[in-house]
């Protein structure tokens, strides 16, 4: 590695220079004092060299820069406390692919369901007419299919994916949470239910997407490749697929607009939305409010880990 | 224009009368004798109103006219030299057939009642300069006919007086495929007024004897479009029309009358995008559908399909009514020759969907969502209607309750309470 060689050479030269300058400076001092000073400087230089060694490779340097940036940020927002990574980068990417595709699909698909709606013609003409808006719809469909495959592999192949999938499975506690939450809304109990990593609201969102994707992609592929499908199935099967595609689209749109938008955008705590989808982080305060059980778990795990290894 | 002619005519007659009164009747004069006076460009007579009218006859125009080889007295039999007011010229003496059919026309009938602002022979054919209709200089030449008719039919005063079709109809004709073909392209084969309305025997379309009566329209259009007529006669519409069913569509019901334009013209009622609306004029009509036991909801079920929506958004290559049912040769689906007969559907669908197989015929094309007609679609729709309604109610309930709870707690804790900060 010529770069490293060059660095080593530079470092040696700098070392000698420091040594010479030091000798010059401490020549008039008593030996004990000069030795202490020398030791102090040697220590500092070694530390500097070690740091440089750690950051020798590019990726190391990039990681270090990021850590430094985060440290600075945390220092800046010290009052907010620690932030917790709720969604990893992979998951956030999936979500972005999904919502872009769903937006494309809804705006190019809904005008076909409501051709008489006043904006429909405008939206279709925006894409240059129906012959192009249908192409855009297929691009959106391709993105959604990609997302589905990606998420499927993510669920199977990654540790986070498997963990989240298991945590997303509905359980009895969710029913209790619903009852508890409603009682809380009505003022019967003072505190809201303590949710874990996923509340029933989020679980509903997740499984709605699952169900929606299966129906929409399945029926959509029927309509996309209608001639091939009709080689094996009668036309009335295609009619059923058409109806399902149309109705499920309506359901999905309403679920997004009413349920998801309220819970992540129009909810007074979050209005007009947070950047969680972008950076994936949640503040300690938010964690305490919305996922107290998960926060407790994280803290307990940290406690265990710090008992095993000494803190950095 | 018309008024001028009227005055002119009156003047000629008055002058002739004065002249004949003052001069004794002599032997029948020859053309040159007549021209002694009438060849003078300054010869004129004064009307009672004080206006003057020229009595000049252009010999050259007369000589080159269709009657140019004859003599003045053939028509003006009572003319002497000199003469007073002459008797009315009767074209019917020679042109008996034309005179007879003219007498039966709207123009002729009014004329017989003494109305003078409806056209007589000379208004369309001219006087001394009458030429054969084949002569490009004739007023009745095919390319000049429109201008000849429009002399009166673009006149607002006449239009209101006789309740004639408005100017916009005439303008529409001039902009139609027929009008443009004759006016712009100079084609003599294109239909001009007389081709449809007849020449001497013009009658309003609601009179059974009229050339433009509904029952005669297919034959009339078929004069120039015989191939189309042949197909139409075979179709369910053509058969219905021949059977005397007045509601059965004729050419003009789909194509328009004076407005007829090319199929490729976006304003044409038979332009791909407008076809569904044109057909639905009858086929979405409850009375007609019931009377002839036609299948119902053809238009709405089509408009619910992707074909209908795509056409509505201007995708003209998407199937419209005629893509499957045919155009002039439409047959009921029960007819084995119909392209929408179950047996022919794969082939018909295959025009756009390559490799369409027999499965295309298994199910309705016009999907009527009812348990009887399309159980699967009906069930899915019912399920989703219930499911969506239920979910929306639950969503709204949950959101509403949450907001209610927030509002309540805010009231209790005050805006700076626990819920106030987030």
Tab-separated table of C-alpha atoms in Angstrom, chain A residues 111-112 115 120-121 124 130 134 182 184-186 200-201 204 215 226-227 230-236 239-240 242-244 247-248 250-251 254-255 258-259 262 267-269, chain B residues 273 304 306 309-310 312-313 315 353-356 359-360 362-365 367 376-377 380-381 383-384 387-388 391-392 395-396 398-399 401-406 409 418 422:
chain	number	residue	atom	x	y	z
A	111	UNK	CA	-58.997	8.025	-12.423
A	112	UNK	CA	-59.908	4.730	-14.060
A	115	UNK	CA	-63.624	8.696	-14.748
A	120	UNK	CA	-59.435	12.508	-13.191
A	121	UNK	CA	-58.980	13.887	-16.662
A	124	UNK	CA	-54.526	11.327	-16.804
A	130	UNK	CA	-54.144	7.139	-20.865
A	134	UNK	CA	-51.142	2.968	-17.900
A	182	UNK	CA	-60.735	2.622	23.921
A	184	UNK	CA	-58.472	5.302	27.806
A	185	UNK	CA	-60.056	7.420	25.061
A	186	UNK	CA	-63.296	7.409	26.996
A	200	UNK	CA	-51.959	-2.994	17.289
A	201	UNK	CA	-52.283	0.124	15.133
A	204	UNK	CA	-52.942	-3.474	11.385
A	215	UNK	CA	-54.654	-9.143	-3.760
A	226	UNK	CA	-54.945	-10.885	-19.692
A	227	UNK	CA	-54.414	-12.781	-22.937
A	230	UNK	CA	-57.340	-16.271	-20.644
A	231	UNK	CA	-55.494	-19.214	-22.137
A	232	UNK	CA	-56.123	-21.036	-18.889
A	233	UNK	CA	-59.055	-19.288	-17.247
A	234	UNK	CA	-62.468	-18.225	-18.521
A	235	UNK	CA	-63.285	-14.558	-18.980
A	236	UNK	CA	-65.451	-14.370	-15.887
A	239	UNK	CA	-63.969	-10.062	-14.467
A	240	UNK	CA	-63.660	-11.158	-10.851
A	242	UNK	CA	-60.962	-6.779	-12.286
A	243	UNK	CA	-63.562	-6.237	-9.602
A	244	UNK	CA	-61.150	-7.285	-6.861
A	247	UNK	CA	-62.418	-2.691	-4.836
A	248	UNK	CA	-59.214	-3.574	-3.039
A	250	UNK	CA	-60.449	1.538	-2.843
A	251	UNK	CA	-59.955	-0.262	0.449
A	254	UNK	CA	-59.045	4.480	2.348
A	255	UNK	CA	-56.889	2.534	4.793
A	258	UNK	CA	-57.814	7.465	6.999
A	259	UNK	CA	-55.861	5.060	9.134
A	262	UNK	CA	-54.164	9.878	10.782
A	267	UNK	CA	-52.378	12.814	14.823
A	268	UNK	CA	-51.859	15.991	16.888
A	269	UNK	CA	-48.681	14.526	18.389
B	273	UNK	CA	-64.504	8.246	-29.021
B	304	UNK	CA	-67.598	0.411	-16.577
B	306	UNK	CA	-61.638	-0.802	-19.304
B	309	UNK	CA	-62.911	4.112	-19.750
B	310	UNK	CA	-59.955	4.073	-22.122
B	312	UNK	CA	-63.508	8.044	-22.664
B	313	UNK	CA	-59.958	9.195	-21.937
B	315	UNK	CA	-57.518	6.102	-26.345
B	353	UNK	CA	-55.901	-9.474	-28.386
B	354	UNK	CA	-53.679	-11.793	-30.368
B	355	UNK	CA	-54.084	-15.480	-29.633
B	356	UNK	CA	-57.503	-14.956	-28.094
B	359	UNK	CA	-62.030	-18.671	-23.001
B	360	UNK	CA	-62.792	-15.159	-24.225
B	362	UNK	CA	-66.798	-17.757	-21.349
B	363	UNK	CA	-68.409	-14.890	-19.535
B	364	UNK	CA	-70.176	-11.705	-20.483
B	365	UNK	CA	-68.449	-8.908	-22.292
B	367	UNK	CA	-70.658	-7.399	-17.356
B	376	UNK	CA	-68.444	-13.932	-8.976
B	377	UNK	CA	-68.191	-10.221	-9.562
B	380	UNK	CA	-66.696	-9.794	-4.649
B	381	UNK	CA	-68.377	-6.424	-4.884
B	383	UNK	CA	-67.957	-8.519	0.124
B	384	UNK	CA	-65.892	-5.411	-0.430
B	387	UNK	CA	-65.808	-4.899	4.307
B	388	UNK	CA	-64.891	-1.362	3.272
B	391	UNK	CA	-63.527	-0.842	8.190
B	392	UNK	CA	-64.160	2.805	7.450
B	395	UNK	CA	-61.333	3.671	11.428
B	396	UNK	CA	-63.428	6.745	11.894
B	398	UNK	CA	-61.141	4.847	16.482
B	399	UNK	CA	-59.798	8.147	15.225
B	401	UNK	CA	-62.576	8.408	19.950
B	402	UNK	CA	-58.914	9.184	20.150
B	403	UNK	CA	-59.522	12.812	19.303
B	404	UNK	CA	-62.377	12.900	21.786
B	405	UNK	CA	-60.089	11.529	24.484
B	406	UNK	CA	-57.402	14.064	23.676
B	409	UNK	CA	-57.895	15.387	28.704
B	418	UNK	CA	-49.318	16.363	29.816
B	422	UNK	CA	-45.415	16.528	22.451
